[in-house]
Amino acid sequence: MFQVFPFTAIVGQERMKRALILNAISPQIGGVLIRGERGTAKSTAARALAALLPDIRVVADCPFACDPTDPDLLCDRCRERRDAGESLPEAVRQTSFINLPVSATEDRVVGTLDIERAIKLGERHFEPGVLASANRGLLYVDEINLLDDHVVDLLLDSAAMGVNVVEREGISFRHPARFILVGTMNPEEGELRPQLLDRFALCVDIEGIADRAARVDILERRVRYEQDPEGFCAEWCAIEAALTERIATARALLPEVTYDRSHLYAIAELTAEMRVDGHRADIVILKTALAHAAFGGRRVVGEPDILLAAELALPHRLHRSPLEDTQSQLQRLEQRLERARAEAEEGEPSPSSSVPEPAKKKVTR
Ligand SMILES: [Zn+2]
């Protein structure tokens, strides 16, 4: 069996890992955009994340991988079957990893309704698209800046709404489309339109790692993985399993995590101070902070959660001019983050360290 490079064996890039994990805990945060040069582990990380996510219980013969335990999240087909008194067959499946090619069209993504068949035979026939196979999985788009704007728009809508509705000539079909959206781009190959950029919930800029010891770790792990994928993955198996478990626990805890008005004021203060346009950032910070609290095993959101969420939600939403302003804004956020991290480290386990480090070496970014 093909062994994906373990997520926890990726050296450094803590911010990227945190953004991915939090989106996996709460896909409706609305997607992660990873910007960086080629060869910076972007696609490795996305694949690796899908591979470690907990298995899911599905309706065995449903192309949308409906969740049999949640009647609110059934596709039209499963709902009709259930309403007709059928008991839906169940199966357990791995979290899917769907790689969307940049040539994908709207029909390919959302699926199609066969109108001719509906008119001639009076039956509704829906041909599932990519969003069907992506439900409850991870949808990965490499070089998303090269994808048709309209299609990017559709993906972002579905990721945030968690549902795909296709309507034609008065006929409609609806199925759940809750997926972890991960887009990557190399800024040197063209930008994403600002309107689309703002709709990506989280954004991380990653760079190659300059630290020599860390570079040696990257090299060593890569070589060992290539020589003996199974042996290498076996070494990381326990750490991977621990993270899988922690994500599953966080998912279960998430609906119980609470906040009050003071947290909302803290978020508003932050976004007002940073002069962020619109209100999308505030909502994203809240959702991300809740996921971060759940990941830390806490039932109440705290300031560190809010700040660490802001660090992921703000970089692509700050005014680009004048440059000095942006830099000092980021510095101020950085200072607050430092304090928040220090506070978080006093408690345990540190919610900011997304992944336990391997036993033998301490890796620095
Ligand atoms: Zn279904």
Short mmCIF file of C-alpha atoms and ligand atoms in Angstrom, two decimals, residues 59 62-67 73-79 81 176, ligand 1:
data_model
loop_
_atom_site.label_atom_id
_atom_site.label_comp_id
_atom_site.label_asym_id
_atom_site.label_seq_id
_atom_site.Cartn_x
_atom_site.Cartn_y
_atom_site.Cartn_z
CA VAL A 59 -24.11 5.29 4.00
CA CYS A 62 -24.32 6.72 -1.31
CA PRO A 63 -22.05 8.64 -3.72
CA PHE A 64 -22.11 11.60 -1.31
CA ALA A 65 -20.79 9.68 1.70
CA CYS A 66 -23.78 10.80 3.80
CA ASP A 67 -23.50 10.45 7.55
CA LEU A 73 -27.05 15.89 6.75
CA LEU A 74 -28.54 13.43 4.28
CA CYS A 75 -28.63 13.93 0.52
CA ASP A 76 -32.04 14.04 -1.17
CA ARG A 77 -31.64 10.41 -2.24
CA CYS A 78 -30.84 9.07 1.23
CA ARG A 79 -33.61 11.16 2.75
CA ARG A 81 -34.96 6.19 1.08
CA PRO A 176 -24.19 17.79 1.83
ZN ZN B 1 -26.77 10.18 0.65
#
